Short mmCIF file of C-alpha atoms in Angstrom, two decimals:
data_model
loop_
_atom_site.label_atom_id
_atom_site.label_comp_id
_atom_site.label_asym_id
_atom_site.label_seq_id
_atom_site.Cartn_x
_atom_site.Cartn_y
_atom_site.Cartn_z
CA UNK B 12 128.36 97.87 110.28
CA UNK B 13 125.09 96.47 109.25
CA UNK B 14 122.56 99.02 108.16
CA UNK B 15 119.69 99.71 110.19
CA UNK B 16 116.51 100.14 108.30
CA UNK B 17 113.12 101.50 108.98
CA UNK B 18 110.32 100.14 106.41
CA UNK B 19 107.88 102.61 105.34
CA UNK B 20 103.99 101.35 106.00
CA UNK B 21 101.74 100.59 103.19
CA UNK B 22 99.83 103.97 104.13
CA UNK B 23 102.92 106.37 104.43
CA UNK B 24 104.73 104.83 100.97
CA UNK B 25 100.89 105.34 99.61
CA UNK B 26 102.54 109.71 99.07
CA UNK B 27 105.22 108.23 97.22
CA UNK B 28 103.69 105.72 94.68
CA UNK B 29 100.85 108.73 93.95
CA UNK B 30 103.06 111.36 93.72
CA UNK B 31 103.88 112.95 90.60
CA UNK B 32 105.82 116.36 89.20
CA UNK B 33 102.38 117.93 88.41
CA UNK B 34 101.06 116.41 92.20
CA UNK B 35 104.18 116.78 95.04
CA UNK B 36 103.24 115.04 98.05
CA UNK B 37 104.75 117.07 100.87
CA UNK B 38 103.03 119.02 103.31
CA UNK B 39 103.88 121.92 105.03
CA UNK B 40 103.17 125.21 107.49
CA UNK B 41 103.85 129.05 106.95
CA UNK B 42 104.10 130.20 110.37
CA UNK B 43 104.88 134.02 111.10
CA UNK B 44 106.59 135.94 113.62
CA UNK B 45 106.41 139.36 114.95
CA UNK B 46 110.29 140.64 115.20
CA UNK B 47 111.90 140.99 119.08
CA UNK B 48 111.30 145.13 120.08
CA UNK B 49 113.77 146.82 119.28
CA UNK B 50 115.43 143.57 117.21
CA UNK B 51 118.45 144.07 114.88
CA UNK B 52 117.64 145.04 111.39
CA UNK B 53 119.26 141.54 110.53
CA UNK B 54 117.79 139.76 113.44
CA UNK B 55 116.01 137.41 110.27
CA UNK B 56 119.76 137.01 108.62
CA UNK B 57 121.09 136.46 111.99
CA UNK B 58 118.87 133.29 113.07
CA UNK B 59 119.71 131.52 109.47
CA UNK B 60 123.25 132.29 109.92
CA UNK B 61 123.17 130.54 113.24
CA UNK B 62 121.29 128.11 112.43
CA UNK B 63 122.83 126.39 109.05
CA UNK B 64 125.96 125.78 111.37
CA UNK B 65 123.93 123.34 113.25
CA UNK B 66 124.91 119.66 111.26
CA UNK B 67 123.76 117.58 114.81
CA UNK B 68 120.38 116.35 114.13
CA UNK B 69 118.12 113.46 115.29
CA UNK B 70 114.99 111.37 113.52
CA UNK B 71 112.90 112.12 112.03
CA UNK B 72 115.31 114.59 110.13
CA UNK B 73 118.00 112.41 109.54
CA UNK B 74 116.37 110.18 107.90
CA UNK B 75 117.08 109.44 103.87
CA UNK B 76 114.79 107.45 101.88
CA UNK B 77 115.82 104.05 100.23
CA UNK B 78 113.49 103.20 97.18
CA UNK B 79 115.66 101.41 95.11
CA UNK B 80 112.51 98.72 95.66
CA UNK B 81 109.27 101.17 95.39
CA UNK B 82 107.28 98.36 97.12
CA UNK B 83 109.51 97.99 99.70
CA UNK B 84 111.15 101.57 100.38
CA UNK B 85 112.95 102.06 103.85
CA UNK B 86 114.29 104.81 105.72
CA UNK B 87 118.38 104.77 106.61
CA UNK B 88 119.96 107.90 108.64
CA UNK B 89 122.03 110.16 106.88
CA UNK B 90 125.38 109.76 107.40
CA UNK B 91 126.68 113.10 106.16
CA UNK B 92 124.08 115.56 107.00
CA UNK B 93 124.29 119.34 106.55
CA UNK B 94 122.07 122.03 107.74
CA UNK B 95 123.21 123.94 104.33
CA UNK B 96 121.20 121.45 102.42
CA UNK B 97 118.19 122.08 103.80
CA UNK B 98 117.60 125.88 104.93
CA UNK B 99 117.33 128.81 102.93
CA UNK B 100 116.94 133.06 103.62
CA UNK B 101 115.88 135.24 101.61
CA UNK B 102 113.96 138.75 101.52
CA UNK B 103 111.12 140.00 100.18
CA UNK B 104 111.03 142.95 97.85
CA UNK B 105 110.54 146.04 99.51
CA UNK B 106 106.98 147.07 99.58
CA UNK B 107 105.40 143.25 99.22
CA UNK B 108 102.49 142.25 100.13
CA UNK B 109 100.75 140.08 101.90
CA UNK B 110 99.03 138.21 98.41
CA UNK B 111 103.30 138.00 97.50
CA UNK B 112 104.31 136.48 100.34
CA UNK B 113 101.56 133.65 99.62
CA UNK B 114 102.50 133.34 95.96
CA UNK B 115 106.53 133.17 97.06
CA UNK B 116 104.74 130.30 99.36
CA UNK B 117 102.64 128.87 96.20
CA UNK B 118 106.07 128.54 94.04
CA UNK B 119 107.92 127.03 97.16
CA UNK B 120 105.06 124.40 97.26
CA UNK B 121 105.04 123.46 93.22
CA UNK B 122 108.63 121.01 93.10
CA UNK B 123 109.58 117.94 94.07
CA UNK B 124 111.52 117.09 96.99
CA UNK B 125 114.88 115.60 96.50
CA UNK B 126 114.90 112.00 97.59
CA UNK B 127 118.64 112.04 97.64
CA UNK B 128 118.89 114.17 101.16
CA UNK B 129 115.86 114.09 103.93
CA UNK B 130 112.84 114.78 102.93
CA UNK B 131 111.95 118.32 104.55
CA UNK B 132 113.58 121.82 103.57
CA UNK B 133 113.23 125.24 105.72
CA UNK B 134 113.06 128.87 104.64
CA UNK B 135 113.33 132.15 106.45
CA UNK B 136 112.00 135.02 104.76
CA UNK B 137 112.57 138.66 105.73
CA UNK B 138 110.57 141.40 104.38
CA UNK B 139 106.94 141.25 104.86
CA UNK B 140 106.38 144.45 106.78
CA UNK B 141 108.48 146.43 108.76
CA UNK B 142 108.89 143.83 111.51
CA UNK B 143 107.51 140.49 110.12
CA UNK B 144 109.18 137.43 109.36
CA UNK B 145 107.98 133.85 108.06
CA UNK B 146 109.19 130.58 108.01
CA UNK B 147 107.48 127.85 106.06
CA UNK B 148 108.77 124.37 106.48
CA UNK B 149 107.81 121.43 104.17
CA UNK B 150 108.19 118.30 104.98
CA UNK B 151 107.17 114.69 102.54
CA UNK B 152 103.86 113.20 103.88
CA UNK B 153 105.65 109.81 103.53
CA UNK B 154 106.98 110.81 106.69
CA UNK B 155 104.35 111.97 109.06
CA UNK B 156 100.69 112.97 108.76
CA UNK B 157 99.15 116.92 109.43
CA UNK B 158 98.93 116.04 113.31
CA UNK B 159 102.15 114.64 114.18
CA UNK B 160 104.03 117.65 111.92
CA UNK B 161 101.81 119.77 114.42
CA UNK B 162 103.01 118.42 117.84
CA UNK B 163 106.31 118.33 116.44
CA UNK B 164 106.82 121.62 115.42
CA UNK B 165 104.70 122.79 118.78
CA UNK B 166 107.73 121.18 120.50
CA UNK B 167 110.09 123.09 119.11
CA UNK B 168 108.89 126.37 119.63
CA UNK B 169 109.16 127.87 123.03
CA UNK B 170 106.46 128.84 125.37
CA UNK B 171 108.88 131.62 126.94
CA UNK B 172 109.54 134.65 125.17
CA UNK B 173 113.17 134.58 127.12
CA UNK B 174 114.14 131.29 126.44
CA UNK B 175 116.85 131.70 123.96
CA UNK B 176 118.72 128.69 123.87
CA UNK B 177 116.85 126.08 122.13
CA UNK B 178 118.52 124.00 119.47
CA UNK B 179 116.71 124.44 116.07
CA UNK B 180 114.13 121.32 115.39
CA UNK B 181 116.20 118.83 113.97
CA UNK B 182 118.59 119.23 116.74
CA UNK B 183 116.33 118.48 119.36
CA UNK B 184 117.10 114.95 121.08
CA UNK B 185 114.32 114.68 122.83
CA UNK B 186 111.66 115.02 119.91
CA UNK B 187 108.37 113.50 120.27
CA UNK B 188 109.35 111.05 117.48
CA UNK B 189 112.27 109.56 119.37
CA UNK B 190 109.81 108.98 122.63
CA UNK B 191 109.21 105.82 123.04
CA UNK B 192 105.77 104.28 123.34
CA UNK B 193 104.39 103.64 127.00
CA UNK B 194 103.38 100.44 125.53
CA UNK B 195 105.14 97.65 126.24
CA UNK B 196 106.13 95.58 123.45
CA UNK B 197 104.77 91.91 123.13
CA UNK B 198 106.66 88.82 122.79
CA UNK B 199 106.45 86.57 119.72
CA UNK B 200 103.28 84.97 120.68
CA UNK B 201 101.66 88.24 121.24
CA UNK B 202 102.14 89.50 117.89
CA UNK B 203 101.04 86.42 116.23
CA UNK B 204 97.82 87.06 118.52
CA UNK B 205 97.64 91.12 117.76
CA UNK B 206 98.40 90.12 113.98
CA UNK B 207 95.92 87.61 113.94
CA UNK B 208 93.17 89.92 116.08
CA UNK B 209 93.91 92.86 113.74
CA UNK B 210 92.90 91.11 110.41
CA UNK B 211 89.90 89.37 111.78
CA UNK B 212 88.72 93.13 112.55
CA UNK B 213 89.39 94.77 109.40
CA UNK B 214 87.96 91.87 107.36
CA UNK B 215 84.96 92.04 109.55
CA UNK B 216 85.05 96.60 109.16
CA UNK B 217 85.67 95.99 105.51
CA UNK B 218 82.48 93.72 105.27
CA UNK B 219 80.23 95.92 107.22
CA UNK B 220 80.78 99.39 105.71
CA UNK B 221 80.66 97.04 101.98
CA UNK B 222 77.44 95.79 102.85
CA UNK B 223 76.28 99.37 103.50
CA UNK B 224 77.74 101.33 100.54
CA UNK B 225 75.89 98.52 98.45
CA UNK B 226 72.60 99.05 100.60
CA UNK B 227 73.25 102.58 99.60
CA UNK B 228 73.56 101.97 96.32
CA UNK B 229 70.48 100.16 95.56
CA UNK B 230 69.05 103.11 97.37
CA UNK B 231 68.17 100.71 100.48
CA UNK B 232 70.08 103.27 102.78
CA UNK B 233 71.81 106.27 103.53
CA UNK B 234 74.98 106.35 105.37
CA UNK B 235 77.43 108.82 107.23
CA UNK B 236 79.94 107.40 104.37
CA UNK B 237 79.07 108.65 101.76
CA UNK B 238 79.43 105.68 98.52
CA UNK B 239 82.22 106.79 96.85
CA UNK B 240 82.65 108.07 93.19
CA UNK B 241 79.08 109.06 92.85
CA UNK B 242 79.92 112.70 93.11
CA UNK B 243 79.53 115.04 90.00
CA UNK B 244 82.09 116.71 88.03
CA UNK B 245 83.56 120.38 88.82
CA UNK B 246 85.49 122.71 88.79
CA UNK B 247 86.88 121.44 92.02
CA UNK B 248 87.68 118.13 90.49
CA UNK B 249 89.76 116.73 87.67
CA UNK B 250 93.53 116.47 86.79
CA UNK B 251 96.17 119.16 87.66
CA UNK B 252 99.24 120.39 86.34
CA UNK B 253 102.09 121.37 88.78
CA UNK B 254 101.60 124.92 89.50
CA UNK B 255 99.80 126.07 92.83
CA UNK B 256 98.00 128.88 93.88
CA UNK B 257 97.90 129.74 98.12
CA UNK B 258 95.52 131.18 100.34
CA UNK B 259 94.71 132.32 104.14
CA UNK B 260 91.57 132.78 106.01
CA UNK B 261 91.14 133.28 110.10
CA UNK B 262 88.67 133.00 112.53
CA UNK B 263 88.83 134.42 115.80
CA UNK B 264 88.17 131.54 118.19
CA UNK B 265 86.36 133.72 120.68
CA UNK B 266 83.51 134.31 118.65
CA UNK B 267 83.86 130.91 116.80
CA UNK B 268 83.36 129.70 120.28
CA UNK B 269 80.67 131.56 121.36
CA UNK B 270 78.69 130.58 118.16
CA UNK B 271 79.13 126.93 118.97
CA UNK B 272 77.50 127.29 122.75
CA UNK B 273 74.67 129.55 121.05
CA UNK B 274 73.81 126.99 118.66
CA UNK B 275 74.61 123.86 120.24
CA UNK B 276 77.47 122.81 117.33
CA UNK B 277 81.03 122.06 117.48
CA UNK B 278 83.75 124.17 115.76
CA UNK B 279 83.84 121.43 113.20
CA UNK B 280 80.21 122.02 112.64
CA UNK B 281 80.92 125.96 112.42
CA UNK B 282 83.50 125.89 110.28
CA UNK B 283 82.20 123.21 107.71
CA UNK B 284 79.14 125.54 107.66
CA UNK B 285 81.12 128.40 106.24
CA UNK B 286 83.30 126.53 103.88
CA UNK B 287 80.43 124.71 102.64
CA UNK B 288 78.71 128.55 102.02
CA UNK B 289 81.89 129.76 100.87
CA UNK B 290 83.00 127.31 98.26
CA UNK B 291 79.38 127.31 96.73
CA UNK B 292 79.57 131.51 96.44
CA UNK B 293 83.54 130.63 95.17
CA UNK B 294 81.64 128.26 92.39
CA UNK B 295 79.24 130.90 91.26
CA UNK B 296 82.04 133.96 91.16
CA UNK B 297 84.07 131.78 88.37
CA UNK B 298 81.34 131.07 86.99
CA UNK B 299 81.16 126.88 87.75
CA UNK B 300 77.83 126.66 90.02
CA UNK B 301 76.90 123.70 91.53
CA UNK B 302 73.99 123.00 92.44
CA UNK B 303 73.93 119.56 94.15
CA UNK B 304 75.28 119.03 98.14
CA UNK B 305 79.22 119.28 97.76
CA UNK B 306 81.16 115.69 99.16
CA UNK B 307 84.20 116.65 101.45
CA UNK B 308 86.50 113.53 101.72
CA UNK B 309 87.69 114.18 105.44
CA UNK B 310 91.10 112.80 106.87
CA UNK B 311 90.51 111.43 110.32
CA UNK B 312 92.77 110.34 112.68
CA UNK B 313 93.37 106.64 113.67
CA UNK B 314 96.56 107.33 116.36
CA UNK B 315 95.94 106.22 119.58
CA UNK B 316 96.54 108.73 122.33
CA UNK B 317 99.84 106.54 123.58
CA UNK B 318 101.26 106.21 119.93
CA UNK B 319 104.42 107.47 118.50
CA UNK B 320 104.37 110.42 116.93
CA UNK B 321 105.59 110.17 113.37
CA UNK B 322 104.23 108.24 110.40
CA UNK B 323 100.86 108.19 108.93
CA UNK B 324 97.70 106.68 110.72
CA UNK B 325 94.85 108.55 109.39
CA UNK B 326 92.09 107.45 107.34
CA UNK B 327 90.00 108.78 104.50
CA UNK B 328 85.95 109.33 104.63
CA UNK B 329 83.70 111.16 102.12
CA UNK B 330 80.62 112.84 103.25
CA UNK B 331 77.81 114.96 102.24
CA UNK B 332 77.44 118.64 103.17
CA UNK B 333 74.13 120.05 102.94
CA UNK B 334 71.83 120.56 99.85
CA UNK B 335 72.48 124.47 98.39
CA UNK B 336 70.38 126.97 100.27
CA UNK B 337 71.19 130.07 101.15
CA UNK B 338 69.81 130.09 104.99
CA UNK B 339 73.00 129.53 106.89
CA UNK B 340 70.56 127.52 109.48
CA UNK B 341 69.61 125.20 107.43
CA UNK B 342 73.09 124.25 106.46
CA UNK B 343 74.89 124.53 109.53
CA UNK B 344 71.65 121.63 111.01
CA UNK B 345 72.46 119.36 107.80
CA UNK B 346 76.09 119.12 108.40
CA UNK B 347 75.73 118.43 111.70
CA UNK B 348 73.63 115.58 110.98
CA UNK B 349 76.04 114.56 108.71
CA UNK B 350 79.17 114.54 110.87
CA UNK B 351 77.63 113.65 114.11
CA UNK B 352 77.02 110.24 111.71
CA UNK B 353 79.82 109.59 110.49
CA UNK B 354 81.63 110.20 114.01
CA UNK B 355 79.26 107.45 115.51
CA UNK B 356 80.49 104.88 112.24
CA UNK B 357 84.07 105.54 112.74
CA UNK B 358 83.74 105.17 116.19
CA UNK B 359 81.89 101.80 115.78
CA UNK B 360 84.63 100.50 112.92
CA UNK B 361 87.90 98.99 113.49
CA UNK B 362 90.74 101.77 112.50
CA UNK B 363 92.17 99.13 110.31
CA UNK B 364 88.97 98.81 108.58
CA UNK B 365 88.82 102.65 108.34
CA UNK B 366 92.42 102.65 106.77
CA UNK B 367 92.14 99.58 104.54
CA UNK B 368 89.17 101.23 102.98
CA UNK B 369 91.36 104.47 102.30
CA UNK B 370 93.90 102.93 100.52
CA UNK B 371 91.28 101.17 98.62
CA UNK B 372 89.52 104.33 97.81
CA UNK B 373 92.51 106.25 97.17
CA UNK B 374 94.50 103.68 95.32
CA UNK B 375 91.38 103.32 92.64
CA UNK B 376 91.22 107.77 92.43
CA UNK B 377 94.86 107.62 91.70
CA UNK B 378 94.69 104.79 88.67
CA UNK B 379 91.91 106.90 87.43
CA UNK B 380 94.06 110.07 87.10
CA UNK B 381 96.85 107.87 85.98
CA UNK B 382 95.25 106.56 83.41
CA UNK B 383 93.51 110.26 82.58
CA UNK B 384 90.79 108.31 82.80
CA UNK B 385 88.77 111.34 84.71
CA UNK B 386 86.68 112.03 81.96
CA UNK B 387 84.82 108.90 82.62
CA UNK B 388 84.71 107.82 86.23
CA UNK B 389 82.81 110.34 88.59
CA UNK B 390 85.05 111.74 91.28
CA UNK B 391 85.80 110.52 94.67
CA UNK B 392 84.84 113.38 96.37
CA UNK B 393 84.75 117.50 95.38
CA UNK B 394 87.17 118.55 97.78
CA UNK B 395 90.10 117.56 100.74
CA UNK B 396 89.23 119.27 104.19
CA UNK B 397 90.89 118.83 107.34
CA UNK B 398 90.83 119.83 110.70
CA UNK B 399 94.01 119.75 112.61
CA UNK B 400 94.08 120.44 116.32
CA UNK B 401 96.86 123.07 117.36
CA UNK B 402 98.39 124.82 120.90
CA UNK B 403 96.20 127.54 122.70
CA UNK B 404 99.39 129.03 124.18
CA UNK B 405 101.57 131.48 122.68
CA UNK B 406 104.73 130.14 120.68
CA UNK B 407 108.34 132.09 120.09
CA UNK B 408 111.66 131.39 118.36
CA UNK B 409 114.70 133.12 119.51
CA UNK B 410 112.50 135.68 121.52
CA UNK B 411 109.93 136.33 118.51
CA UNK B 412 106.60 135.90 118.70
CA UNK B 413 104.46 133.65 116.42
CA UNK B 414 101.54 135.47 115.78
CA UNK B 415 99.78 132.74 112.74
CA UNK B 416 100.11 129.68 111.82
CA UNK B 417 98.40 128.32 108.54
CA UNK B 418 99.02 124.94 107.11
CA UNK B 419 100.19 123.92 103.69
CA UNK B 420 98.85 120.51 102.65
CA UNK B 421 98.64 118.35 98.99
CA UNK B 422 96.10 118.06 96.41
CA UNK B 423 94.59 114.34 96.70
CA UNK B 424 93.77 112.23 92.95
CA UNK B 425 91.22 113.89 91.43
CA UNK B 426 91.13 116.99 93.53
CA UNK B 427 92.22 120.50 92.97
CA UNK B 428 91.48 121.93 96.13
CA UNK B 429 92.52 121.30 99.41
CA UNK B 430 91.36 122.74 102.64
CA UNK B 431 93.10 122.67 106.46
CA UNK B 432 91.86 124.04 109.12
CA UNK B 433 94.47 125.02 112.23
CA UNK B 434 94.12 126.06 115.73
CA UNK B 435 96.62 128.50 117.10
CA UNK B 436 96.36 131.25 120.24
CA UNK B 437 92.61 132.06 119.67
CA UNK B 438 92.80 131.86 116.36
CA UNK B 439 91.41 129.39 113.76
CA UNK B 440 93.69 129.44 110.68
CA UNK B 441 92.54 128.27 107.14
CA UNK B 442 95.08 126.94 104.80
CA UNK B 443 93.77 127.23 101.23
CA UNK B 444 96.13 125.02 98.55
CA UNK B 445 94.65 124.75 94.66
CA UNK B 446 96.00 124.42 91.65
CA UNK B 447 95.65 127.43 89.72
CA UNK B 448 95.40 126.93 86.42
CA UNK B 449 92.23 125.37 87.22
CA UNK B 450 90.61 127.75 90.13
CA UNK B 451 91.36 131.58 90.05
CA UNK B 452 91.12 134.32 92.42
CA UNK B 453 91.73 131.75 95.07
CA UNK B 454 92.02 134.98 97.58
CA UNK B 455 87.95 135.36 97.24
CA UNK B 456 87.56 132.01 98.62
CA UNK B 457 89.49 132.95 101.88
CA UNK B 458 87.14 136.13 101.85
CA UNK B 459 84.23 134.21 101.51
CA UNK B 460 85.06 131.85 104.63
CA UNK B 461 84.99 135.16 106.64
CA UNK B 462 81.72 136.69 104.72
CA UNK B 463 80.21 133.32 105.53
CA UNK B 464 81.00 133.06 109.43
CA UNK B 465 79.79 136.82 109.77
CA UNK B 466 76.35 135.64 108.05
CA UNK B 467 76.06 132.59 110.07
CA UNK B 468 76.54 134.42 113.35
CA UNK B 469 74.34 137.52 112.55
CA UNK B 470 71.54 134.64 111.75
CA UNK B 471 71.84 133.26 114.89
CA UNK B 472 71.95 135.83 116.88
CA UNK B 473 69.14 137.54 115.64
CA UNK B 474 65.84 137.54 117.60
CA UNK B 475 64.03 135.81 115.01
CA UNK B 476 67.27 133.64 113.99
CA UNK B 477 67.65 135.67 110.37
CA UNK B 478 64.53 135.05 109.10
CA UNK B 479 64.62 139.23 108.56
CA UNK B 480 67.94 139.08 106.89
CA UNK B 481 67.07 136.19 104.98
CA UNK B 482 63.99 138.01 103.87
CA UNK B 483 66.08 141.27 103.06
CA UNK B 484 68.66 139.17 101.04
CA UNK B 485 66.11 137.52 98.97
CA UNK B 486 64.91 140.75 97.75
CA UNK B 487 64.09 141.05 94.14
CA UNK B 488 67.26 143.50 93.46
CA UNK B 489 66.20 146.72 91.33
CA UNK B 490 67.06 147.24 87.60
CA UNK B 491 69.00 150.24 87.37
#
């Protein structure tokens, strides 16, 4: 029987030539569930048992890497697959907390995948509060990108709290990866055409946004892409070792969206806004200020709506946020400058362009921290941030509820933070991943998200849109 074989792309085998033991390229998502009423006491126990009986499975979870060539690695399905290999339960120690349960999640996050089975593994873990559970699922970004994990996993779920029945994920047939495209395919002479057509426009993208990063950089221009490795050093920037440190923050998407028809912004705009506040206040409590605009590098995505699910097609932009001040105003007006320009470039670029340029970026940020070559070469951006659209309808498993669901992501060359955002049931959900040694008391950053969105909408609201509170917070503050 001849093997069938499914070649990675040059962007998804891009998480396996950067990856490292002190950088692990998977992604993942901590999603947890309120327990049935009136649930067994083992109701967690029960589900695992259940489930690691399950051996049928379907792509993408069957699939086993092949990198015996690292420039040409290839997926092959896994002949002798086994549930056991890949799901674990445990519990919690009785009385945890909240700040355990994220640093049982950090320690989950810190290895390496093994390459020898599929690349995804599963826990269920009992114990956080009387009738909590979680489940956080990783999964290698070699495989898919934040979005398609999302509609994936949304699949899964049920949108009936009495639907009990459904197969566990990787026993689902119908997945969205195995649907085909509504595309039809073209003949040879068709792809020779598409081929051809597709290189003319990225060699024509990649000309364009050259010829304005050098405008910018004779100081000719200024452009929604920001030119790349011109951003100063921080704290938020430099090489990592392998251990993590996890964080939450949530929004409620009520008020988030009544902010955003007040001042005239998307939630992008909102939430960018308080990050941007946030990480600057973050900066200042461990002592690291900075006191220049921070540059986000943003992942945006390049799928078209009728495109398989599965596989990465995102690129990578940097961009400004707004100069430090502390009028929330004035911030949340230069960011949306900011994006509402670099959505109009995008738009106007080829998606190859968009992507070629990401691996060109990326590629160069990850020979840099190769070589530990950080101390001279200016990073490519401060930070990783994300915004990954999620279901507005309420989720369950085997009758329990999902009540959040916060992504997991990877720290990018050069970067020791890394920020997704994640829309769930009126809620948005901040995933905070950072490598610890480097950036403490990560649980005051996920405060300061929530201090910042408060601020923001009290300043808008406000008669005389905060120029009180402003004046009140600029206060001389007495000597004691």
């Amino acid at each position: 029987m001849v093997e069938k074989r499914r070649y990675l792309s040059l962007a998804d085998n891009g998480f396996l030539i950067t990856e490292t033991e002190d950088s692990p390229k998977h992604i993942a998502g901590l999603l947890i569930f309120e327990k049935p009423k009136d649930a067994d006491p083992d109701v967690v126990e029960n589900l695992y048992k259940k489930w690691v009986t399950v051996d049928t499975v379907y792509p993408p979870y069957n699939l086993k890497l092949n990198a015996s060539n690292p420039l040409t690695p290839y997926w092959t399905e896994d002949e002798d697959f086994k549930a056991s290999n890949h799901l674990e339960f445990f519990t919690m120690p009785e009385g945890s907390t909240r700040e355990a349960l994220y640093k049982k999640v950090s320690d989950l996050h810190e290895p390496l995948t093994d390459q020898s089975i599929p690349l995804w593994r599963c826990y269920l873990i009992d114990g956080i509060g009387k009738d909590r559970f979680a489940l956080y699922f990783r999964i290698h970004h070699c495989m898919m990108d934040g979005i398609s994990g999302g509609k994936i996993t949304e699949q899964s779920l049920a949108t009936n709290v009495k639907d009990l029945d459904r197969p566990p994920f990787w026993a689902m047939e119908d997945n969205l990866y195995n649907r085909k495209s509504s595309r039809a395919k073209p003949k040879l002479l068709g792809r020779l055409i598409n081929a051809a057509t597709t290189n003319a426009k990225t060699a024509y993208g990649l000309s364009r946004i050259s010829t304005q990063l050098c405008l910018e950089a004779v100081g000719l221009t200024t452009n929604a892409i920001s030119l790349p490795f011109t951003s100063s050093k921080s704290a938020l920037t430099g090489p990592v070792n392998n251990q993590r440190a996890f964080t939450t923050a949530s929004l409620p998407m009520a008020r988030v969206n009544h902010l955003q028809k007040i001042a005239r912004n998307t939630l992008n705009h909102i939430a960018l806004t308080c990050l941007d506040g946030a990480l600057h206040r973050y900066l200042e409590h461990i002592g690291r200020p900075l006191e220049e605009p921070l540059t986000i590098t943003m992942p945006v995505s390049l799928r078209r709506e009728d495109a398989k699910v599965g596989g990465n097609q995102i690129g990578l932009v940097a961009t400004k946020l707004a100069p430090q001040t502390d009028d929330p105003i004035i911030r949340l007006r230069e960011i949306g400058v900011s994006l509402q320009n670099i959505r109009n470039q995008i738009d106007t670029s080829p998606a190859s362009s968009i992507q070629a340029f990401s691996l060109v970026t990326n590629g160069v940020s990850q020979l840099v921290e190769s070589a530990s070559a950080s101390q001279f070469v200016p990073p490519l951006s401060h930070t990783i941030v994300s915004n990954v659209p999620g279901p507005k309808k309420t989720l369950y498993v085997e009758g329990a509820r999902l009540l959040e669901w916060y992504p997991v992501s990877t720290l990018g060359p050069g970067h020791r933070l890394n920020v997704t955002m994640f829309s769930y049931d009126g809620q948005l959900h901040f995933g905070l991943i950072a490598a610890s040694a480097y950036l403490p008391d990560l649980n005051v950053l996920g405060d300061y998200i929530y201090d910042a969105f408060e601020e923001l909408e009290a300043v808008v609201q406000s008669p005389d849109m905060g120029a009180s509170l402003l004046a009140e917070k600029r206060k001389p503050k007495a000597v004691a």
